[in-house]
mmCIF file of C-alpha atoms in Angstrom:
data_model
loop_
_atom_site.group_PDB
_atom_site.id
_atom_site.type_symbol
_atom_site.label_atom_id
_atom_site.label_comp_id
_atom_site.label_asym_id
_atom_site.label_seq_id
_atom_site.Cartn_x
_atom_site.Cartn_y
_atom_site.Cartn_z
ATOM 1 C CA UNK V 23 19.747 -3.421 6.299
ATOM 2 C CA UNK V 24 17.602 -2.568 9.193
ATOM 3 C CA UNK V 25 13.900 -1.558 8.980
ATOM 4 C CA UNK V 26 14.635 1.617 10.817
ATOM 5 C CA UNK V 27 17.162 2.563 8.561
ATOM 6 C CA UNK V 28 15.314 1.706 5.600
ATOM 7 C CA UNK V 29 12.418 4.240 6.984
ATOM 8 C CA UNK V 30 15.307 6.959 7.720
ATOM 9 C CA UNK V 31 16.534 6.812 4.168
ATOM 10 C CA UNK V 32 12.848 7.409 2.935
ATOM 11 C CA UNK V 33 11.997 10.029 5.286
ATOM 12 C CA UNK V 34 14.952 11.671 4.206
ATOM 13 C CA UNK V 35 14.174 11.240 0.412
ATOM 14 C CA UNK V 36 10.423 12.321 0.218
ATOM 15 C CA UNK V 37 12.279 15.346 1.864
ATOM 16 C CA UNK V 38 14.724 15.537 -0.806
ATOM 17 C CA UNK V 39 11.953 15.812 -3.307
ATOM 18 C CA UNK V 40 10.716 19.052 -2.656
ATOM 19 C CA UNK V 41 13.834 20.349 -3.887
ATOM 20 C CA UNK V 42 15.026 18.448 -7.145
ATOM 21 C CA UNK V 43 11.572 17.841 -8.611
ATOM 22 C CA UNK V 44 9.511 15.079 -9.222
ATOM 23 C CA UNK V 45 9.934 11.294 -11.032
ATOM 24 C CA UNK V 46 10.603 10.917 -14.069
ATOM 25 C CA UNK V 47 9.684 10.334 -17.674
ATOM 26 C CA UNK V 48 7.605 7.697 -19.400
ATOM 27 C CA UNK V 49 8.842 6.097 -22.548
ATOM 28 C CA UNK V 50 7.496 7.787 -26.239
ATOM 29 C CA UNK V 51 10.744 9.210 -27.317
ATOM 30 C CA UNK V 52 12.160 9.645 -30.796
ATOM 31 C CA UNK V 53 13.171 7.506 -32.520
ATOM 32 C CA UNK V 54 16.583 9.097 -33.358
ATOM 33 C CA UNK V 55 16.872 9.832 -29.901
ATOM 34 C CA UNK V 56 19.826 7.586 -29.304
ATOM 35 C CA UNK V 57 23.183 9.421 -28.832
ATOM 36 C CA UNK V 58 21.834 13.059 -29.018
ATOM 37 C CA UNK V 59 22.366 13.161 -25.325
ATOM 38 C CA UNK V 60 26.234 14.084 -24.860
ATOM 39 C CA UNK V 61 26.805 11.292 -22.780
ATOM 40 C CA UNK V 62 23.826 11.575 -19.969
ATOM 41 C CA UNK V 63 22.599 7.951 -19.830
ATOM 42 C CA UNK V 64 26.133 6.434 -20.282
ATOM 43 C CA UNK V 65 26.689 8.379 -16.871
ATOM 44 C CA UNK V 66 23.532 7.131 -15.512
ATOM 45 C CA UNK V 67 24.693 3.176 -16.250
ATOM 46 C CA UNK V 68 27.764 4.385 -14.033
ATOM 47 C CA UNK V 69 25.779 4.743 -11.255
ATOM 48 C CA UNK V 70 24.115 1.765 -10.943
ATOM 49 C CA UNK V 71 25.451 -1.265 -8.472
ATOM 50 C CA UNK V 72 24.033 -4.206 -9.216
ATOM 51 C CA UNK V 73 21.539 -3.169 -11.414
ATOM 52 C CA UNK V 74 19.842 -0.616 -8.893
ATOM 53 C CA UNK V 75 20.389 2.898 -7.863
ATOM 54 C CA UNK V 76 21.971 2.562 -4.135
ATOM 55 C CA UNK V 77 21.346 5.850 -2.013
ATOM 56 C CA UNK V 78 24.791 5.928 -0.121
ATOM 57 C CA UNK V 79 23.791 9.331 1.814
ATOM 58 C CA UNK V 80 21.280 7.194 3.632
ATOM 59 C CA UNK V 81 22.304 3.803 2.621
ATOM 60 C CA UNK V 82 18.772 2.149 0.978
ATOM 61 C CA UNK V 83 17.630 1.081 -2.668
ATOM 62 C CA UNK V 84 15.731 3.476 -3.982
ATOM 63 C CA UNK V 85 13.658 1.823 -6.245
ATOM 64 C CA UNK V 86 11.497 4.300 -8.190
ATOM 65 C CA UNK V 87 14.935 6.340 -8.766
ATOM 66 C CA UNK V 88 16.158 2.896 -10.495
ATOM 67 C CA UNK V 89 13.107 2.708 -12.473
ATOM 68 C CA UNK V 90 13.493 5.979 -13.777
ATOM 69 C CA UNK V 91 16.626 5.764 -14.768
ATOM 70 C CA UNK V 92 16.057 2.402 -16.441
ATOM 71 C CA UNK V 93 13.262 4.813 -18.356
ATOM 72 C CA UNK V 94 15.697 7.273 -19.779
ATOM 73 C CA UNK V 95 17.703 4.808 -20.998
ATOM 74 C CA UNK V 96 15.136 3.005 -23.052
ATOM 75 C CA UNK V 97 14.291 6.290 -24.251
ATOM 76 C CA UNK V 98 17.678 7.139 -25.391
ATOM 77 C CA UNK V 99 18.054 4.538 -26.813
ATOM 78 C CA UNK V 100 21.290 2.021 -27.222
ATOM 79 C CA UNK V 101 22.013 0.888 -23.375
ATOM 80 C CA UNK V 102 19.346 -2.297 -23.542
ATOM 81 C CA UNK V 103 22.341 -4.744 -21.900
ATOM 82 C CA UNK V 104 21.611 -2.092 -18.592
ATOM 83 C CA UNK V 105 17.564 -2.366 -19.005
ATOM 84 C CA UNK V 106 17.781 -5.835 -18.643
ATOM 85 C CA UNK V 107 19.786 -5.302 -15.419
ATOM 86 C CA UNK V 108 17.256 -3.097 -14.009
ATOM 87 C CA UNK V 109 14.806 -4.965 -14.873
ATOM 88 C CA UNK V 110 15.901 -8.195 -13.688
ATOM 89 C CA UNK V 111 16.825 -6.427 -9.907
ATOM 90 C CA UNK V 112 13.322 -4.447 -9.790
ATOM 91 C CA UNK V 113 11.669 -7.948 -10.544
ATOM 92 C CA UNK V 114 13.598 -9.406 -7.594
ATOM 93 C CA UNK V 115 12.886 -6.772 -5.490
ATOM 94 C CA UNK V 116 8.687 -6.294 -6.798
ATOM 95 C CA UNK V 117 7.214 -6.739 -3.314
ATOM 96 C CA UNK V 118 9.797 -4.122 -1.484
ATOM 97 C CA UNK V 119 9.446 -1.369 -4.098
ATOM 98 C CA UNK V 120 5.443 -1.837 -4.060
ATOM 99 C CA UNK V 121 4.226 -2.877 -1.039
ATOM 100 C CA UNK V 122 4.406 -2.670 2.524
ATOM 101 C CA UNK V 123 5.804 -6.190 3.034
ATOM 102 C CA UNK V 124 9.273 -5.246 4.364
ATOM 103 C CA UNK V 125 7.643 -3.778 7.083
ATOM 104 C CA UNK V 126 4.951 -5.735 7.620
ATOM 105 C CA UNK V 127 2.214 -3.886 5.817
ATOM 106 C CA UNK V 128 -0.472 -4.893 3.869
ATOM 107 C CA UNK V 129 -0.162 -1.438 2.016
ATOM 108 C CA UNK V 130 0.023 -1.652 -1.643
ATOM 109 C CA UNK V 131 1.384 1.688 -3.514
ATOM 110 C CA UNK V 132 -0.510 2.290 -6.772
ATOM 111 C CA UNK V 133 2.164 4.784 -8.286
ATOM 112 C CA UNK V 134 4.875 2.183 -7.765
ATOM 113 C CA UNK V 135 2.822 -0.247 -9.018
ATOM 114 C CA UNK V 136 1.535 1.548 -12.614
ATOM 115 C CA UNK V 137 5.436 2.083 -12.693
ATOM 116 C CA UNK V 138 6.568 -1.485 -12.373
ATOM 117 C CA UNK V 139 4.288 -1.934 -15.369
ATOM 118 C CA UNK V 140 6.119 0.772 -17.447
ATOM 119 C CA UNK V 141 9.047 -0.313 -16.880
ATOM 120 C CA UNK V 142 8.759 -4.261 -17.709
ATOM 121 C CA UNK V 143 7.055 -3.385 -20.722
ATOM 122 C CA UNK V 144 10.083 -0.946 -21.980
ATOM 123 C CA UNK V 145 12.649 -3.108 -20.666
ATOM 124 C CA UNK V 146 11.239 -6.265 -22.677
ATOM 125 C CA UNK V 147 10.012 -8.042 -19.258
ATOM 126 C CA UNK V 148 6.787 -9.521 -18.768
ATOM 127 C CA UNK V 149 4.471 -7.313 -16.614
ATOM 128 C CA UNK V 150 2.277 -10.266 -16.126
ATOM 129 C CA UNK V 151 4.760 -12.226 -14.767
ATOM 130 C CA UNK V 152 7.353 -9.571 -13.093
ATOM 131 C CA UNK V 153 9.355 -11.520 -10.158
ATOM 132 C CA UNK V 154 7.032 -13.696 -10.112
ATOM 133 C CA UNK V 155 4.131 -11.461 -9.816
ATOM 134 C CA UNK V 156 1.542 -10.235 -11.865
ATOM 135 C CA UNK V 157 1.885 -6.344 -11.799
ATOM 136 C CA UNK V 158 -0.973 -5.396 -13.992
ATOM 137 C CA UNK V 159 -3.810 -7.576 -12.082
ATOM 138 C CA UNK V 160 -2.017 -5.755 -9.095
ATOM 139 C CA UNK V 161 -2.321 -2.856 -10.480
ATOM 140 C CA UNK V 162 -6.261 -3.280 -11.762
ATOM 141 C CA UNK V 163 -7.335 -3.929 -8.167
ATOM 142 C CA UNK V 164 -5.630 -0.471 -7.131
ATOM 143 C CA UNK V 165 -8.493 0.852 -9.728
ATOM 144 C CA UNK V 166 -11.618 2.737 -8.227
ATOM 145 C CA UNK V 167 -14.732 0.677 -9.479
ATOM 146 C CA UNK V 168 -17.406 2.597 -8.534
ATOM 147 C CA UNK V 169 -18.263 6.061 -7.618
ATOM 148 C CA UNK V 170 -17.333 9.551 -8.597
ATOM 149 C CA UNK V 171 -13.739 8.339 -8.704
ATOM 150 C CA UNK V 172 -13.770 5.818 -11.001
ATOM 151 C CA UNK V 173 -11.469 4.936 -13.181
ATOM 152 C CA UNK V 174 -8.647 6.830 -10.173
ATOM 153 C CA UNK V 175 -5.950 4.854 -8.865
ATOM 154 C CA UNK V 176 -5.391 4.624 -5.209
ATOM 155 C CA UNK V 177 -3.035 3.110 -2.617
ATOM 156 C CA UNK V 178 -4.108 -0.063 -0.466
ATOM 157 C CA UNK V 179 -3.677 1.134 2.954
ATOM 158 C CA UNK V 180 -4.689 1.994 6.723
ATOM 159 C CA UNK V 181 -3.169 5.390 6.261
ATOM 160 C CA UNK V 182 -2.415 8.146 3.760
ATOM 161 C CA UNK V 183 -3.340 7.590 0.414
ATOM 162 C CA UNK V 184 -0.121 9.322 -1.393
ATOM 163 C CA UNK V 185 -1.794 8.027 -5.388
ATOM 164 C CA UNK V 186 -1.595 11.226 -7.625
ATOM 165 C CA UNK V 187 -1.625 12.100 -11.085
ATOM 166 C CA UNK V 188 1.933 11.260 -12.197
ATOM 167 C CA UNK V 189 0.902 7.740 -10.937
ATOM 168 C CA UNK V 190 -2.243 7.716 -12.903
ATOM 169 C CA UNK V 191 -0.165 8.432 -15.732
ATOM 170 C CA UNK V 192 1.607 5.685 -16.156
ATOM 171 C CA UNK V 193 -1.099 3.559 -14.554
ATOM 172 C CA UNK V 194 -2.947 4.656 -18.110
ATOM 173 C CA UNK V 195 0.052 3.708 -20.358
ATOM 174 C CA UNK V 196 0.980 0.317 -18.658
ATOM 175 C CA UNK V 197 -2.871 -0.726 -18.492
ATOM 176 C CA UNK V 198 -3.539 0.459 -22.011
ATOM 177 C CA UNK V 199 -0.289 -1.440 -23.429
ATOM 178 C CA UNK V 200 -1.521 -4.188 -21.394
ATOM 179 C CA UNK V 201 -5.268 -3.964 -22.427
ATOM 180 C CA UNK V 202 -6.626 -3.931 -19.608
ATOM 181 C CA UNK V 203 -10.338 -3.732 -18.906
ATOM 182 C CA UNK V 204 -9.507 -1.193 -16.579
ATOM 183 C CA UNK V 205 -7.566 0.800 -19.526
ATOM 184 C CA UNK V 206 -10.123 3.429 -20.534
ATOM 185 C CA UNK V 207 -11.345 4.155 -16.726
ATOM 186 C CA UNK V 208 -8.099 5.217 -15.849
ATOM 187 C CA UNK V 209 -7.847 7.255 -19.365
ATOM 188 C CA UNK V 210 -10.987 8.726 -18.454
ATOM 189 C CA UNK V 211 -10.291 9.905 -14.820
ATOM 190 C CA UNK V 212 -6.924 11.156 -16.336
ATOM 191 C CA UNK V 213 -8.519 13.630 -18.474
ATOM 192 C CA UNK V 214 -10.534 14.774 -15.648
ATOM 193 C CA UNK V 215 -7.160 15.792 -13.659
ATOM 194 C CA UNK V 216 -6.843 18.482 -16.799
ATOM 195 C CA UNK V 217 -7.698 21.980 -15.900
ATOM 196 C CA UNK V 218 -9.579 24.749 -17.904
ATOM 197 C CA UNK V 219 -6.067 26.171 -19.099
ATOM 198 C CA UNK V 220 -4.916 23.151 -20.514
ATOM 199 C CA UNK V 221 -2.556 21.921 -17.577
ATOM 200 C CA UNK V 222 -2.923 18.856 -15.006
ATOM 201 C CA UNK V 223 -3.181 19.015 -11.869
ATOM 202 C CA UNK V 224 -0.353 16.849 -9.497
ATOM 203 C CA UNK V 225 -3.340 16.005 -6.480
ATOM 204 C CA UNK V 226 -6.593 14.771 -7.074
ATOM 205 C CA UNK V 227 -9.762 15.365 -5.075
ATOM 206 C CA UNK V 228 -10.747 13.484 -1.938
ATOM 207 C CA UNK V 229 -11.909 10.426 -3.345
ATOM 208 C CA UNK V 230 -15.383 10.835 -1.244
ATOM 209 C CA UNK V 231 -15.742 14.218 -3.375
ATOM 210 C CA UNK V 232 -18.578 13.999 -5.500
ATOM 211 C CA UNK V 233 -16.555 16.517 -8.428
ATOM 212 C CA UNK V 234 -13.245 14.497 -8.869
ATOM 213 C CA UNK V 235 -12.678 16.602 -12.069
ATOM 214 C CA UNK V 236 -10.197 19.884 -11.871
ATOM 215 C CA UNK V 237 -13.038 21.480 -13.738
ATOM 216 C CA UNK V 238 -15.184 23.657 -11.706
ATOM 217 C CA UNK V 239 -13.259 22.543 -8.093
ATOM 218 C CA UNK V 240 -11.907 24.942 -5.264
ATOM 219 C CA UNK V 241 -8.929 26.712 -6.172
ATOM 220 C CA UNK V 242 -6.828 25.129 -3.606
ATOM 221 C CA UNK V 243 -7.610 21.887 -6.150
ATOM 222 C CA UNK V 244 -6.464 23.527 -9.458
ATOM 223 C CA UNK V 245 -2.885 24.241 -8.698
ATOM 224 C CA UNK V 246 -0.608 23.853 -11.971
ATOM 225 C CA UNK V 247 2.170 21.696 -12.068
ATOM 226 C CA UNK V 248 4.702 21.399 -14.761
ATOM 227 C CA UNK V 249 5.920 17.950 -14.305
ATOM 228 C CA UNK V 250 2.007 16.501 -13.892
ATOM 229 C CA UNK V 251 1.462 18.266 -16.730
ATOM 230 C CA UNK V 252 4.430 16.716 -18.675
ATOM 231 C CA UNK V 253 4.004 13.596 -18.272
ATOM 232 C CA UNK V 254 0.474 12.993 -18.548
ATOM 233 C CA UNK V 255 1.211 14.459 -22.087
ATOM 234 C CA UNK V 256 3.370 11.800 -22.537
ATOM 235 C CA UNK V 257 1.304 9.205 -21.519
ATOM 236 C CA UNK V 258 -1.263 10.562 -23.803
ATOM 237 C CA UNK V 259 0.821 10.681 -26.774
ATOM 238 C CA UNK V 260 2.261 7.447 -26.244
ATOM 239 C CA UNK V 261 -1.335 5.902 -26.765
ATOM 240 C CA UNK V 262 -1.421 4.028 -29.805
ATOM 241 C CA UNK V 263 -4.933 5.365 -30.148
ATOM 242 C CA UNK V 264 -5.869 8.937 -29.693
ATOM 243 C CA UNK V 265 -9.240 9.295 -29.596
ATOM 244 C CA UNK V 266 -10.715 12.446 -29.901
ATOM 245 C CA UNK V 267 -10.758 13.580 -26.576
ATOM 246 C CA UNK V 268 -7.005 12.546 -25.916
ATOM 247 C CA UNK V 269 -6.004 14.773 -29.486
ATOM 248 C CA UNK V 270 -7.574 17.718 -27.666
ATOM 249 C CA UNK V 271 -6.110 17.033 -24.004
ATOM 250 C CA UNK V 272 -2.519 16.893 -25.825
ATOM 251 C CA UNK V 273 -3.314 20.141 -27.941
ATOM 252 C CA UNK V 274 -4.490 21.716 -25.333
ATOM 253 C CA UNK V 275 -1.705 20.568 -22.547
ATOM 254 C CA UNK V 276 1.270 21.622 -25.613
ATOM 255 C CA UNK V 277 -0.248 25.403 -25.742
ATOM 256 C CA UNK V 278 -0.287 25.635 -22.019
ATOM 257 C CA UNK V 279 3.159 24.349 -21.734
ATOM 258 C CA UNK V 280 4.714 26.654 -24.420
ATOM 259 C CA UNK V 281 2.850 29.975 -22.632
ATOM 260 C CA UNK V 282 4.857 28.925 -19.652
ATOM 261 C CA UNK V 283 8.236 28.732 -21.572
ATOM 262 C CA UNK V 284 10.410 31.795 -19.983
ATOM 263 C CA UNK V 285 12.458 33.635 -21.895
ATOM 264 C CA UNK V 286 15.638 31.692 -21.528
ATOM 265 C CA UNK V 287 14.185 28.658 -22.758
ATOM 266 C CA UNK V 288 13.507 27.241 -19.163
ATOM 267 C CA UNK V 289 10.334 26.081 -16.903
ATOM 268 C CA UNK V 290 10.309 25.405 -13.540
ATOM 269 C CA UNK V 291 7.960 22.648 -12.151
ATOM 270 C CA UNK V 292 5.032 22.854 -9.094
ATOM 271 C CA UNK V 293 4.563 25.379 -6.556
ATOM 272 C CA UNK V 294 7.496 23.897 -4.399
ATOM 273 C CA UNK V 295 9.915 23.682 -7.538
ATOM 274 C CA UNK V 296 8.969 27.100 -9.350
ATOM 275 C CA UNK V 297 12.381 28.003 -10.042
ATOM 276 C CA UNK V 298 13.791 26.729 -13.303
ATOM 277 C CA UNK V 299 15.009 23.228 -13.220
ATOM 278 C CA UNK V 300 17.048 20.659 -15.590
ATOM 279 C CA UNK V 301 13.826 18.333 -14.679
ATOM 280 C CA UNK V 302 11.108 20.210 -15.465
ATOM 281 C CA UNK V 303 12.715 22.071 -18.487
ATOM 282 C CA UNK V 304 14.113 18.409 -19.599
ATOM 283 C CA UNK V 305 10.367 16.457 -19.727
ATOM 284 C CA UNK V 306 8.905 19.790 -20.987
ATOM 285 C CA UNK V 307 11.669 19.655 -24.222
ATOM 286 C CA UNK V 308 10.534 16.073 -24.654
ATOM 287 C CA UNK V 309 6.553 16.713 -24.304
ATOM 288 C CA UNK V 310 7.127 19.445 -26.906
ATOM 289 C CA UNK V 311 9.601 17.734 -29.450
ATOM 290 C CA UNK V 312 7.352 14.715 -29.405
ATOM 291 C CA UNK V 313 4.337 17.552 -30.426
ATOM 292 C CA UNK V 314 6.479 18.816 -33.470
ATOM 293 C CA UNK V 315 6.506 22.255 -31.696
ATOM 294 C CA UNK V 316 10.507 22.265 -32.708
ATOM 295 C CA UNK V 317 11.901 25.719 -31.749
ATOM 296 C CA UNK V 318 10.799 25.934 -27.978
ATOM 297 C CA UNK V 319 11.798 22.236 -27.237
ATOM 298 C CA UNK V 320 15.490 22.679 -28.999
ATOM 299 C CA UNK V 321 15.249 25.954 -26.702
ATOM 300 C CA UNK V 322 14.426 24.259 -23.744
ATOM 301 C CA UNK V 323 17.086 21.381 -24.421
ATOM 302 C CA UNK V 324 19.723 24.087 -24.828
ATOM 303 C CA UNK V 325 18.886 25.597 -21.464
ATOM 304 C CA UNK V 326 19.550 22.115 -19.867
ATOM 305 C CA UNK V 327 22.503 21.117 -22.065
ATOM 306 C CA UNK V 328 24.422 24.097 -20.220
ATOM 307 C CA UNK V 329 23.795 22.715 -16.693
ATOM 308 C CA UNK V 330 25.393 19.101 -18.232
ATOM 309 C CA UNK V 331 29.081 18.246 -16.835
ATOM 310 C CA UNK V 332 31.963 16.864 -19.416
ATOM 311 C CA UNK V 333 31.010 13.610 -17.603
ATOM 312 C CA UNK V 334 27.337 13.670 -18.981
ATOM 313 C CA UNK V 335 25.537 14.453 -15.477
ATOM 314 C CA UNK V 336 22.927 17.281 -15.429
ATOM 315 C CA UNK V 337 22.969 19.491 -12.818
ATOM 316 C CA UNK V 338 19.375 20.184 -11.248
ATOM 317 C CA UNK V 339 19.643 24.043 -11.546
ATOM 318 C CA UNK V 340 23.091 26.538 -11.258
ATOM 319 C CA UNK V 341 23.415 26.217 -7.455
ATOM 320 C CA UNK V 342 23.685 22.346 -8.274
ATOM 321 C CA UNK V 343 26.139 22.797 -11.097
ATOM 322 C CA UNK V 344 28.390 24.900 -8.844
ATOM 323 C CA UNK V 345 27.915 22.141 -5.996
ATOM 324 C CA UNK V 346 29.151 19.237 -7.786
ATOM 325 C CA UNK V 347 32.268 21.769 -9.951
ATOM 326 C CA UNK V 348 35.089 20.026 -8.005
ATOM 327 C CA UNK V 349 33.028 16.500 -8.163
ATOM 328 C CA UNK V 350 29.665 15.112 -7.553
ATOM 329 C CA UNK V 351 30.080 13.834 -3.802
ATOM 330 C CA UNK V 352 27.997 11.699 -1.922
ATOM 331 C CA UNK V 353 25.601 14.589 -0.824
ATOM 332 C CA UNK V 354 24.983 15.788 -4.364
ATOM 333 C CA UNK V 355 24.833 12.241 -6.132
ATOM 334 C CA UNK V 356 21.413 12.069 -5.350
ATOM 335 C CA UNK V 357 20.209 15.729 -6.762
ATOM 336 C CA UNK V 358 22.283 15.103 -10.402
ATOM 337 C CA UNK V 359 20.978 11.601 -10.862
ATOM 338 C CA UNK V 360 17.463 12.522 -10.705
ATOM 339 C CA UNK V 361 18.221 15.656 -12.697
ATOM 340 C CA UNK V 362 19.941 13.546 -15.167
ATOM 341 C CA UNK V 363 17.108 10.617 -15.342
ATOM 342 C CA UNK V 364 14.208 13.515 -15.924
ATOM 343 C CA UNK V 365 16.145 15.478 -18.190
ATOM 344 C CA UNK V 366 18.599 13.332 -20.735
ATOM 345 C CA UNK V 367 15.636 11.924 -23.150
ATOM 346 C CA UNK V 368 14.929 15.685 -23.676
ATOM 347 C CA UNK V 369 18.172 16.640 -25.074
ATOM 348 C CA UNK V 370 18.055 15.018 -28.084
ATOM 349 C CA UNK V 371 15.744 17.911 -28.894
ATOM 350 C CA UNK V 372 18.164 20.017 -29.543
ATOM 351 C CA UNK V 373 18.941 19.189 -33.095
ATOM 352 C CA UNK V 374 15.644 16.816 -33.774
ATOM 353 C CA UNK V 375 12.475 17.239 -34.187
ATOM 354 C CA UNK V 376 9.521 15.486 -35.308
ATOM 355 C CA UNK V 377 7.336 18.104 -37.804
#
């Protein structure tokens, strides 16, 4: 495949983002999880070739869609023969999915990185040694030293740093799993990203800013997002420690989450995705089953169970469910398999709970 095209197919998918949401979960699901999704991550294994997610609409890999979906399944539960397939493709493709080197860049991307971590660790791999490369001493040199942002992740590059919260999320789970001197940095600059109402916030500061906490920063740098919010609660909770602090960020993150419950069960994510969503409604019925708070997650899970096809896909919202009624084409494979990766570990909500 041609560099050019490669670039086309990415262009076109950061565009296709603003309109089906944002990646997807981290693993922490229940235990009984397995099954109690009607057949979403059996659909998911479906749509892998070669143990990777292909994007025929613009014919590339996407990698971080593979990882997700490799994710859910772990989460599920009971589809470990397809982890290891996933696993064992990401780890031959490392390099392409994290850095620049396919098109001759030196640019490292600390999101992709913290979730090459993730993943070997859920899929049984070996983060340390992942295709051949250590991932998590990659990832602790993407970790601010010094300075007001310590503790953030950020990309290695000559241009746009794109490093965010979602990445620092699972930068904090992976390192922490990993113990990682850099482990309770990035905890630390996570909880900073949590605003006075209890959400997170998706962007962080400038790194040059000298307040790189949401606390007491312009309003244009407290904007709440639903999916942040979501899974930095799941990173937190997935801690095998909860100190203090993190008890309070995950109390406080569960009642903001459940004030922005609508009536029909629903959430919709960031300002660009404020409509309700499978995604968004999917990660928040996971945050809040994992919490114990058992009537608005089985809520939320049955708001997503009705967007579900017979064939176990999940529909991003109704206009996607009406899209794919005679079939899921080409042009809609791409909407329903990131709806269905975000939203399947939350179904199991539904009918269990942990008090």
């Amino acid at each position: 495949m041609s560099h050019l095209k490669v670039r086309a197919g990415i262009a076109a998918f950061a565009a296709t983002l603003l309109t089906t949401g944002l990646t997807a979960g981290l693993t922490a699901a229940p235990a009984d999880a397995a099954r109690g999704d009607d057949g979403a991550a059996d659909w998911l294994v479906t749509q892998l070739d070669g143990g990777l997610v292909h994007n025929d609409q613009f014919d590339f890999d996407d990698y971080g869609l593979t990882a997700d979906v490799a994710l859910a399944l772990d989460a599920v539960g009971g589809h470990r023969k397809a982890e290891r397939r996933i696993r064992k493709a990401l780890a031959r493709n490392v390099d392409s999915w994290t850095t620049g080197a396919d098109f001759g860049s030196s640019d490292v991307y600390a999101g992709s990185v913290a979730k090459a971590v993730v993943v070997a660790q859920a899929t049984g791999g070996k983060p340390r040694a992942f295709g051949g490369v250590d991932v998590v001493a990659r990832l602790n040199r993407l970790v601010v030293k010094t300075g007001p942002a310590r503790g953030r992740i950020a990309d290695k590059t000559t241009g746009t740093d794109y490093a965010n919260t979602i990445g620092q999320a699972f930068a904090v789970q992976g390192l922490a799993k990993a113990r990682s001197s850099q482990a309770a940095k990035a905890l630390r600059f996570l909880l900073q990203q949590q605003c006075g109402a209890g959400y997170f916030r998706l962007s962080f500061a400038p790194v040059e800013q000298s307040n790189q906490a949401c606390t007491n920063a312009p309003k244009a740098q407290r904007v709440a997002d639903t999916d942040a919010t979501a899974l930095s609660l799941l990173s937190l909770q997935s801690l095998r420690v909860k100190p203090p602090k993190v008890k309070a960020a995950i109390a406080d993150g569960v009642r903001w989450l459940r004030r922005q419950q609508k009536p029909n069960g629903s959430f919709g994510g960031g300002p660009s995705t404020a409509a309700s969503n499978a995604n968004s409604t999917g990660l928040a019925a996971w945050v809040l089953g994992e919490a114990g708070a058992c009537k608005p997650a089985a809520r939320a899970a049955g708001w997503v169970a009705k967007l579900q096809k017979k064939n176990g896909a999940i529909a991003y919202d109704k206009a996607g469910f009406a899209a794919g009624r005679d079939g899921i084409g080409r042009t809609e494979r791409d909407q329903f398999r990131r709806a269905t990766a975000q939203a399947a570990p939350g179904l199991a909500f539904r009918s269990s709970c942990r008090a």
